mmCIF file of C-alpha atoms in Angstrom:
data_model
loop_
_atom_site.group_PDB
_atom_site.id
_atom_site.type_symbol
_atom_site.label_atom_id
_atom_site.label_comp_id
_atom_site.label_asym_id
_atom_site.label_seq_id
_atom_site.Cartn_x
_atom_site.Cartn_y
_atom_site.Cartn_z
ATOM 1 C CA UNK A 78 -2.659 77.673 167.129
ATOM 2 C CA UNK A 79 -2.213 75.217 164.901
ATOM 3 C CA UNK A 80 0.128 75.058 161.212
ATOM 4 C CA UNK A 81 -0.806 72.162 159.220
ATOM 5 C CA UNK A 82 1.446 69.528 158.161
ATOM 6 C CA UNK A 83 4.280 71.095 154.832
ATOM 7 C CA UNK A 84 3.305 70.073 151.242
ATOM 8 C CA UNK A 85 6.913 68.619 151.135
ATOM 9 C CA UNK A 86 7.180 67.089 154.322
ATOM 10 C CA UNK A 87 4.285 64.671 153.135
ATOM 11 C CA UNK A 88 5.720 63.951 150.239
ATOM 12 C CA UNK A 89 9.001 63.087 151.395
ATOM 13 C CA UNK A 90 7.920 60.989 153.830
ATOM 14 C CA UNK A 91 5.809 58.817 151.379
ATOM 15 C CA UNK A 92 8.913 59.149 148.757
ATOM 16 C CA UNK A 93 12.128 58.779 150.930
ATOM 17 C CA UNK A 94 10.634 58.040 154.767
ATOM 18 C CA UNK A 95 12.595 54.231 154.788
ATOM 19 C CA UNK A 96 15.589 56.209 154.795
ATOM 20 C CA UNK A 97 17.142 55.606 158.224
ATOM 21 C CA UNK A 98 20.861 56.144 157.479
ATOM 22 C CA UNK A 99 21.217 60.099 158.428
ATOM 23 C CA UNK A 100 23.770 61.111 156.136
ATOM 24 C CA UNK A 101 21.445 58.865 152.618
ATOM 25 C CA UNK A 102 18.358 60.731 154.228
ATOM 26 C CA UNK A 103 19.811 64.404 154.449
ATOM 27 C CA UNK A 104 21.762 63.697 150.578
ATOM 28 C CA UNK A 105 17.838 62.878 149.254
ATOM 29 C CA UNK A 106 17.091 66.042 150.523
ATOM 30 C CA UNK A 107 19.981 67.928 149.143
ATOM 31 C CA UNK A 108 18.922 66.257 145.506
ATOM 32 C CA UNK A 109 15.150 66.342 145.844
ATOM 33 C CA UNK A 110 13.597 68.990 147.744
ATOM 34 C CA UNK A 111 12.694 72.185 145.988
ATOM 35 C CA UNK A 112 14.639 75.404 145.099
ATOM 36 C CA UNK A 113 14.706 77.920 147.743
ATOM 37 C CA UNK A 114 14.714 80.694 145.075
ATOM 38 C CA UNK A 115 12.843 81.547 142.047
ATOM 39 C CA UNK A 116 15.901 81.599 139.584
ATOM 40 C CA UNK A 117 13.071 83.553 136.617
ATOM 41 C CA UNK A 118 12.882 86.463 139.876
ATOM 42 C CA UNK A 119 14.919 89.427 138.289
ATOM 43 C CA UNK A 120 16.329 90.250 141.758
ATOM 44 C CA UNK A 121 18.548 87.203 141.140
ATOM 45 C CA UNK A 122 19.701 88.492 137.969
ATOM 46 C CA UNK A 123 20.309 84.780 136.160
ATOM 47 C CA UNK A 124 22.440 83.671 138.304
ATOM 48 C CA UNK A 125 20.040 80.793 139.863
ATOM 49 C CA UNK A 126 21.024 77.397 138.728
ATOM 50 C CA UNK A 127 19.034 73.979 139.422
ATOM 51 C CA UNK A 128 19.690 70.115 140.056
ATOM 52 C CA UNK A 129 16.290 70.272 138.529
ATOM 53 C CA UNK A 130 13.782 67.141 138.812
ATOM 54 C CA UNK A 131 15.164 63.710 140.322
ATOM 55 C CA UNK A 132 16.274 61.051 137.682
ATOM 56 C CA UNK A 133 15.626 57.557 138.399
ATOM 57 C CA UNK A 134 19.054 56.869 137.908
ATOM 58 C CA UNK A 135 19.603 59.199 140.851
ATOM 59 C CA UNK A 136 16.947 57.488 142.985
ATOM 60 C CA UNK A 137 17.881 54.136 142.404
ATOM 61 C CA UNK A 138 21.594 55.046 143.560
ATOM 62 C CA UNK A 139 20.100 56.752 146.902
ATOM 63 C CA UNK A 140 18.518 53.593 146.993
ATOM 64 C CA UNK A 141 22.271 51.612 146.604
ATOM 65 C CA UNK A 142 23.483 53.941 149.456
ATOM 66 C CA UNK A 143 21.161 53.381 151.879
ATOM 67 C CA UNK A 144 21.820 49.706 151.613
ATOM 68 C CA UNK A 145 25.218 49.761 151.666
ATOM 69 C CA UNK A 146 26.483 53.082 152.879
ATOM 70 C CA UNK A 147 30.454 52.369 153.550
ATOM 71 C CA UNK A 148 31.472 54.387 150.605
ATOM 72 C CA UNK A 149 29.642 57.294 151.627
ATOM 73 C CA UNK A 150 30.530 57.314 155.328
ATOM 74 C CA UNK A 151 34.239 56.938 154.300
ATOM 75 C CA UNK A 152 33.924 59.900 151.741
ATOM 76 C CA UNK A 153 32.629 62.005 155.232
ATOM 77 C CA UNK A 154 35.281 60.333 157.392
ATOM 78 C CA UNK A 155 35.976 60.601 160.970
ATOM 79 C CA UNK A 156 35.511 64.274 160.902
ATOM 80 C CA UNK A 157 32.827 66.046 163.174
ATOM 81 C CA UNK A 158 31.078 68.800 161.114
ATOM 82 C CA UNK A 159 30.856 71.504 163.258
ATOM 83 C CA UNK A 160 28.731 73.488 160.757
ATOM 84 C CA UNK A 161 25.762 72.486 158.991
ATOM 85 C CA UNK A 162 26.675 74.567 155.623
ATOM 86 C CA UNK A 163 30.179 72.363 155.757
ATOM 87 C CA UNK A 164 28.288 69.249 155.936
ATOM 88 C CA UNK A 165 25.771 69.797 153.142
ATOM 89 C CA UNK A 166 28.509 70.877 151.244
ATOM 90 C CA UNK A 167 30.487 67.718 152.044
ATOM 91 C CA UNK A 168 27.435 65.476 150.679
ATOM 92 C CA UNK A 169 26.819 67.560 147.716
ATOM 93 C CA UNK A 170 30.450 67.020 146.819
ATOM 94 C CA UNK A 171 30.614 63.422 147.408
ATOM 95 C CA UNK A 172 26.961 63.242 144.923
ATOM 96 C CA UNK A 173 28.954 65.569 142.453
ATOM 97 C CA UNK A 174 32.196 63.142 142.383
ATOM 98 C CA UNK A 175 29.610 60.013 142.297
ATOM 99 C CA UNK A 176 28.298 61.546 138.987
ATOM 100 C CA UNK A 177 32.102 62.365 137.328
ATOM 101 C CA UNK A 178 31.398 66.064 137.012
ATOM 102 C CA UNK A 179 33.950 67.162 140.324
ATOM 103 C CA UNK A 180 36.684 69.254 139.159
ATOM 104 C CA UNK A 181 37.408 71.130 142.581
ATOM 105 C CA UNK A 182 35.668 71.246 145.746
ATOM 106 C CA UNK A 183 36.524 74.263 148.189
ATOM 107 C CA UNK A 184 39.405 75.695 145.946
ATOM 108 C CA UNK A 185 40.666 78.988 147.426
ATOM 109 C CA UNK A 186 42.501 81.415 145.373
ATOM 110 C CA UNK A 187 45.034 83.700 146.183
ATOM 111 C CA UNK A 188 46.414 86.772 145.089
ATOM 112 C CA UNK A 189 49.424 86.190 146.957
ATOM 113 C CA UNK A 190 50.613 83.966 150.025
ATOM 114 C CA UNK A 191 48.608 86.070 152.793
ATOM 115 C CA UNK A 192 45.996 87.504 150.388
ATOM 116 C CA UNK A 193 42.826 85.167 149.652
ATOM 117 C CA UNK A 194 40.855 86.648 147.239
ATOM 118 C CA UNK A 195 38.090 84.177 147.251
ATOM 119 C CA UNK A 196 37.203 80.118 147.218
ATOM 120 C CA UNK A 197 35.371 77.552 144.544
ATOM 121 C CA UNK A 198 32.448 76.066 145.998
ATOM 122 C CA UNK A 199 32.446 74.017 142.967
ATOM 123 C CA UNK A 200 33.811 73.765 139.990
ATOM 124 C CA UNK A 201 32.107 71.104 137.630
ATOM 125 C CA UNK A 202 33.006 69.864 134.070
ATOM 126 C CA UNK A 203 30.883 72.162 131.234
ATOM 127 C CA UNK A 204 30.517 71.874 127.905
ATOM 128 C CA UNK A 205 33.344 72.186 125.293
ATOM 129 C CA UNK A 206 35.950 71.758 127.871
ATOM 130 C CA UNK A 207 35.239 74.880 130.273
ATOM 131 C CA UNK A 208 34.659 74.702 133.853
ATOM 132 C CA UNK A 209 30.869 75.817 135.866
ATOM 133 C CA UNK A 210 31.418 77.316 138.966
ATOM 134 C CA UNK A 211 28.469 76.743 141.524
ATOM 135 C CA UNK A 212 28.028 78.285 144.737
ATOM 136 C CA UNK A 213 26.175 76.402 147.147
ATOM 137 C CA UNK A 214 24.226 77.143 149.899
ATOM 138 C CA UNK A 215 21.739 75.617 152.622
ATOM 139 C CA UNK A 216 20.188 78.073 154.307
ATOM 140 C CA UNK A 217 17.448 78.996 157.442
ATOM 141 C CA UNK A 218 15.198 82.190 157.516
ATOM 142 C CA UNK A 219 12.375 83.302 160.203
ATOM 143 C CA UNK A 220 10.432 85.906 158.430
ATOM 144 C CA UNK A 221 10.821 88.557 161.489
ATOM 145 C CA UNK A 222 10.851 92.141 159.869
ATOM 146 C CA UNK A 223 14.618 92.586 160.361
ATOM 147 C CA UNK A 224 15.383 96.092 160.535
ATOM 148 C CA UNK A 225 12.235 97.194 159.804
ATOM 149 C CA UNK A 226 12.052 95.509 156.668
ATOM 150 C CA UNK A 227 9.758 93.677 154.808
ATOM 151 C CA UNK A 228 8.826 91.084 151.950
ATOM 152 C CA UNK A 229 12.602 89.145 151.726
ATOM 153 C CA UNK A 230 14.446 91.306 153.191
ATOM 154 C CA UNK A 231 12.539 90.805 156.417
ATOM 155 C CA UNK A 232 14.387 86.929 156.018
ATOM 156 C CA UNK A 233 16.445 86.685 159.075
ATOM 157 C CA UNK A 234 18.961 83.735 160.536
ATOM 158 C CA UNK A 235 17.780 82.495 163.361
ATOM 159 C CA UNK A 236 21.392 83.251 165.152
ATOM 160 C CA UNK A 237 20.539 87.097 164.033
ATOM 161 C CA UNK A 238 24.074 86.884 162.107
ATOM 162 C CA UNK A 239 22.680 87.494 158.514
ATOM 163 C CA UNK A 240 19.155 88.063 156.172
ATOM 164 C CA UNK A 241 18.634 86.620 153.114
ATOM 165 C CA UNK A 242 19.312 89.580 151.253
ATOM 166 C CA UNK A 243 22.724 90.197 152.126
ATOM 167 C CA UNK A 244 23.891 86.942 151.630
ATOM 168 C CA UNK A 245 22.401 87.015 148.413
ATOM 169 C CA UNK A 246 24.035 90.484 147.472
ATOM 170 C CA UNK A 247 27.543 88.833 148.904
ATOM 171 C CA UNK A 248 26.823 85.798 146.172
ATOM 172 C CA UNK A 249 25.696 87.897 143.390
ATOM 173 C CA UNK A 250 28.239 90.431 143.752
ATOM 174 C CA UNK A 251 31.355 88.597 144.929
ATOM 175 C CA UNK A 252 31.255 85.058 144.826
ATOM 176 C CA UNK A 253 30.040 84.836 141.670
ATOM 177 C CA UNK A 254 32.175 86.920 139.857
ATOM 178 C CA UNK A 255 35.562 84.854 141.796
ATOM 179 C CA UNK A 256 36.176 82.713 138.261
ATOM 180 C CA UNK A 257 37.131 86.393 136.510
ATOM 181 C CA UNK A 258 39.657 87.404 138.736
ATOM 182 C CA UNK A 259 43.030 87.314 137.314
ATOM 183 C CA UNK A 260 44.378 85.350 140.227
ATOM 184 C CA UNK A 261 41.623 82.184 139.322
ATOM 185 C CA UNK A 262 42.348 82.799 135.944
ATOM 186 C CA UNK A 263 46.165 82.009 136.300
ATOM 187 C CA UNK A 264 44.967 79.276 138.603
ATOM 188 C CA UNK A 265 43.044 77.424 136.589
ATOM 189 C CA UNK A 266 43.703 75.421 133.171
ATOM 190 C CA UNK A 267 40.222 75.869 132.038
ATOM 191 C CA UNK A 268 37.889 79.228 131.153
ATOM 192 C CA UNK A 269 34.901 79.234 133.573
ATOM 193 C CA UNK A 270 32.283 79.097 131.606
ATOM 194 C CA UNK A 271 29.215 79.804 133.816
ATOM 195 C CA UNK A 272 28.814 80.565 137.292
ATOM 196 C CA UNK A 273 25.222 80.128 139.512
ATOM 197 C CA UNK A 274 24.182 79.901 142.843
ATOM 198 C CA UNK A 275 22.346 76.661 143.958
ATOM 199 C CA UNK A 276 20.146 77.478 147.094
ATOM 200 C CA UNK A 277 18.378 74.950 149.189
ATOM 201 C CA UNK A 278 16.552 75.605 152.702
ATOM 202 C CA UNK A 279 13.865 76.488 155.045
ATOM 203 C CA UNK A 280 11.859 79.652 155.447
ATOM 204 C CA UNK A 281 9.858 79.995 159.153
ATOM 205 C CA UNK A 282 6.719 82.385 158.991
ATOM 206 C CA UNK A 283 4.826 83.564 161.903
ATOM 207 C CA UNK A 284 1.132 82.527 162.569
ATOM 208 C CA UNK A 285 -1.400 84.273 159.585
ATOM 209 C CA UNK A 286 2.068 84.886 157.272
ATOM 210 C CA UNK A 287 0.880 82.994 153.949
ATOM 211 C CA UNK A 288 4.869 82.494 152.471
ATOM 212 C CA UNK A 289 4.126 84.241 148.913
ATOM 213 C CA UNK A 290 6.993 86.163 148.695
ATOM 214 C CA UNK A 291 8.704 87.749 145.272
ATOM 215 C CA UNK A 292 11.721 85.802 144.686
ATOM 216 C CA UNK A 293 11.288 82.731 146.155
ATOM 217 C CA UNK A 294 9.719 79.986 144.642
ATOM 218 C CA UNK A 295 6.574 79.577 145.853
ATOM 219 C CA UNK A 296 7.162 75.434 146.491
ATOM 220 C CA UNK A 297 9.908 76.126 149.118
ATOM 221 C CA UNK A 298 10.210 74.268 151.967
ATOM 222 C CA UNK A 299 8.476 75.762 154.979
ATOM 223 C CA UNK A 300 7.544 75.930 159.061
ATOM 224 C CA UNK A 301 6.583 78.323 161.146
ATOM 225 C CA UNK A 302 7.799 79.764 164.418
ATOM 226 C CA UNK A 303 6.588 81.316 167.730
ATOM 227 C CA UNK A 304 7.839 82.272 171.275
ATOM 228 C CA UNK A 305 7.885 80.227 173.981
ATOM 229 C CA UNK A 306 4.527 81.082 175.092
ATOM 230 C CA UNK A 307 2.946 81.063 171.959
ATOM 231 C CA UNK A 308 4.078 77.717 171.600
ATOM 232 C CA UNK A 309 1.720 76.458 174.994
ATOM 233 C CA UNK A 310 -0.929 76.747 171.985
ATOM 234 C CA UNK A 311 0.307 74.501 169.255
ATOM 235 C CA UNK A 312 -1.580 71.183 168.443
ATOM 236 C CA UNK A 313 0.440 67.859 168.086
ATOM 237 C CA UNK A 314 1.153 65.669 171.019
ATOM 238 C CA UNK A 315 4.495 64.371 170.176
ATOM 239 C CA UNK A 316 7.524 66.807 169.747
ATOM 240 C CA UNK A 317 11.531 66.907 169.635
ATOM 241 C CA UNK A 318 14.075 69.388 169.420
ATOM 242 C CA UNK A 319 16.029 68.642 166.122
ATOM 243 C CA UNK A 320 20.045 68.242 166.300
ATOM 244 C CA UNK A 321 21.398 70.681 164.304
ATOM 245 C CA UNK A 322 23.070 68.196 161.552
ATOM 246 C CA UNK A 323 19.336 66.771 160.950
ATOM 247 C CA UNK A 324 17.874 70.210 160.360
ATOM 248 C CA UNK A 325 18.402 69.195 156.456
ATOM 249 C CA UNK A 326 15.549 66.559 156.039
ATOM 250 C CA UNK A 327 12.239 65.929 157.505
ATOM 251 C CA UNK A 328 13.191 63.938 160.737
ATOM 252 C CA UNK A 329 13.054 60.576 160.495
ATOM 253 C CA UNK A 330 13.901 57.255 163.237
ATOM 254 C CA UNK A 331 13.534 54.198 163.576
ATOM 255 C CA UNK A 332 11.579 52.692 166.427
ATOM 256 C CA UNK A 333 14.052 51.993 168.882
ATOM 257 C CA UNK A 334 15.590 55.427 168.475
ATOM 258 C CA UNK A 335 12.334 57.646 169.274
ATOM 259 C CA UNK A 336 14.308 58.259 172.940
ATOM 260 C CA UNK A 337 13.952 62.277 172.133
ATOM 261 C CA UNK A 338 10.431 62.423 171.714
ATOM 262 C CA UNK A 339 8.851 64.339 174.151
ATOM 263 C CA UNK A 340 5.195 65.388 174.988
ATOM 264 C CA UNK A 341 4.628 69.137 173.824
ATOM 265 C CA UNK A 342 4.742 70.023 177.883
ATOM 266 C CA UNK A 343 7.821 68.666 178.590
ATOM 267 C CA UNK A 344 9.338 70.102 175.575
ATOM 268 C CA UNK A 345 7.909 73.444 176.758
ATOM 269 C CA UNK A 346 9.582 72.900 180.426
ATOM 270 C CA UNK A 347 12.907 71.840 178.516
ATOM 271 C CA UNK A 348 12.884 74.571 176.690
ATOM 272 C CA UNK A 349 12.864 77.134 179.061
ATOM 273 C CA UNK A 350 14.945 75.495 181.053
ATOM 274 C CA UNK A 351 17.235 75.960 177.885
ATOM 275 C CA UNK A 352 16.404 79.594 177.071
ATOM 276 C CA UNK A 353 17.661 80.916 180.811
ATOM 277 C CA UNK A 354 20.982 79.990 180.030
ATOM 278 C CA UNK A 355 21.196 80.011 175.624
ATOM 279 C CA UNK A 356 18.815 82.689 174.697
ATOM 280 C CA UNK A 357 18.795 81.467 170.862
ATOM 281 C CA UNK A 358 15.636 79.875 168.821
ATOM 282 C CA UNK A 359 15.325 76.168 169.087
ATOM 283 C CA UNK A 360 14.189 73.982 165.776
ATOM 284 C CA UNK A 361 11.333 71.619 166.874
ATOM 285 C CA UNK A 362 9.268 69.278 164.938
ATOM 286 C CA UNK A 363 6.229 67.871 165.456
ATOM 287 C CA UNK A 364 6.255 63.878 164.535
ATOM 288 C CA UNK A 365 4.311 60.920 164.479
ATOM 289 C CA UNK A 366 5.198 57.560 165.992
ATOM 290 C CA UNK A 367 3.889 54.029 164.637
ATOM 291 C CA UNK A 368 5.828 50.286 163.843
ATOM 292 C CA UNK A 369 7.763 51.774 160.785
ATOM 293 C CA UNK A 370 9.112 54.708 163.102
ATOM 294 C CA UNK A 371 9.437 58.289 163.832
ATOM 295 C CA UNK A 372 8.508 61.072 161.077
ATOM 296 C CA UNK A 373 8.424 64.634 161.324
ATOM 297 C CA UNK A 374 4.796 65.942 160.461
ATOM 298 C CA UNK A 375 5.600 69.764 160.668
ATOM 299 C CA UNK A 376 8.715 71.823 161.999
ATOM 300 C CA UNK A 377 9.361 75.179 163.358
ATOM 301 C CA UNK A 378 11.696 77.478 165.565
ATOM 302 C CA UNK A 379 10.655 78.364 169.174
ATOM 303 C CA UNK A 380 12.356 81.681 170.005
ATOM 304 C CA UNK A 381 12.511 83.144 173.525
ATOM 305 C CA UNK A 382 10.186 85.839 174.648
ATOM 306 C CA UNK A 383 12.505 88.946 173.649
ATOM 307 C CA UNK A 384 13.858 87.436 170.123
ATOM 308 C CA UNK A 385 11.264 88.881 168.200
ATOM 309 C CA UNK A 386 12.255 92.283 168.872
ATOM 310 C CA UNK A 387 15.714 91.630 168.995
ATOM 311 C CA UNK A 388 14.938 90.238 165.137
ATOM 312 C CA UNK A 389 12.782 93.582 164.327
ATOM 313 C CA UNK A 390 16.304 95.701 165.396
ATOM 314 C CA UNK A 391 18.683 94.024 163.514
ATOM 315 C CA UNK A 392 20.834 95.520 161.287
ATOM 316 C CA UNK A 393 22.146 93.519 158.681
ATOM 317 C CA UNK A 394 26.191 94.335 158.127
#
């Protein structure tokens, strides 16, 4: 079995593989890599907005960041990011204050002292003095047939706690709509103006799955996945499992810090070792070591032998 190397994986490599500091690295991923949904898809209703394409301007200060990163690794702080989403969200708003558009980051509102009606991913500076309210999200789908389901509503999370389409249906139909509540209203001092969800991510297909599916845009980032066993038959010499707070990027090291790298073998043995006691998928990529480093070629989730029909019964809530 063998899944060549992602489209965007070479490219970021050849654009942004220097990078070495992790939280510069994961932020040109946040800015660069492409849209994980097709905002012209009429399931998505309009509500799909973009960073679009990479300035130069916006380059050239990833560039100033990776050189001297203080400012950004005191924006971050001391605190240990027990969730990936938090994290990416935490870069995105430190890139969004960098660029003077940050009005409010994480603002909840309340109806009253025990009653939260909902929370501001963003709220950005908009034309003619109104606000934009974005909702961000980073997110990680196997395509597994959840529930029976098909096309992207067969997108589940690897932790089987959501799909794709119900988070989208939560965003659309709730988080969107927080900025015409009365309680934001009387909150804020400005009208929201617009409102959009900005989606970045990975979608994992299974061996012979070609990733066209209606709604997403067909450049999204991808991988695959495959049990335990089927893993024995994947190509690619040199493996690691990815820590969860580099699952934004294409992995990247430096020479002297290529200590995870395993053979494909040993990665098997470790990760069955792992699966008899945590019976959840594992992200693994498949890298390349030379002078400059270690890159991730190609990534994917290894899920234990009875995940895929745990996927197949899931209900979503």
């Amino acid at each position: 079995m063998n899944h060549p190397p992602d489209p965007f994986q070479v490219q970021f490599a050849a654009r942004w593989g220097h990078l070495r500091h992790p939280h510069v690295r994961a932020l040109a991923w946040l800015l660069g890599a492409p849209d994980l949904l097709d905002a012209q898809a009429p399931p998505w209703q309009g509500k799909i907005t973009t960073l679009g394409p990479m300035l130069d301007a916006t380059a050239a200060w990833l560039e100033g960041l990776e050189r001297e990163p203080a400012v950004l690794d005191a924006a971050l702080g001391a605190r240990v990011f027990t969730r990936l989403g938090l994290y990416a969200e935490a870069l995105m708003a430190f890139y969004f204050r960098a660029q003077g558009s940050l009005v409010a980051h994480g603002l909840q509102v309340r109806a009253a002292r025990n009653d939260t009606v909902g929370e501001f991913d963003f709220l950005l500076d908009a034309a003619n003095g109104a606000l934009e309210h974005i909702e961000f999200a980073t997110k990680f789908y196997l395509h597994a047939g959840a529930g029976g389901a098909t096309g992207i509503d067969a997108l589940v999370g690897p932790n089987l706690a959501d799909t794709l389409s119900a988070k989208m249906r939560k965003i659309l139909e709730q988080q969107l709509a927080l900025g015409k509540h009365p309680a934001a209203q009387a909150l804020l001092a400005r009208p929201v103006a617009r409102a959009g969800a900005l989606v970045k991510g990975w979608l994992f297909y299974r061996a012979g799955q070609d990733g066209a599916l209606a709604g997403i845009a067909p450049a999204h980032c991808r991988g695959f996945w495959c049990t335990l066993d089927e893993f024995a038959a994947e190509q690619g010499e040199y493996w690691l499992q990815v820590p969860r707070l580099a699952w934004l990027a294409p992995y990247g090291a430096a020479p002297q810090d290529a200590d995870a790298v395993l053979a494909r073998a040993a990665l098997q043995r470790q990760l069955a070792e792992r699966f008899a006691s945590a019976p959840l998928p594992v992200l693994v990529a498949q890298v390349r070591q030379d002078a400059r480093g270690v890159c991730e070629e190609r990534r994917g989730f290894v899920v234990p032998p009875d995940w895929p029909a745990r996927a197949c019964a899931y209900r979503s809530p």
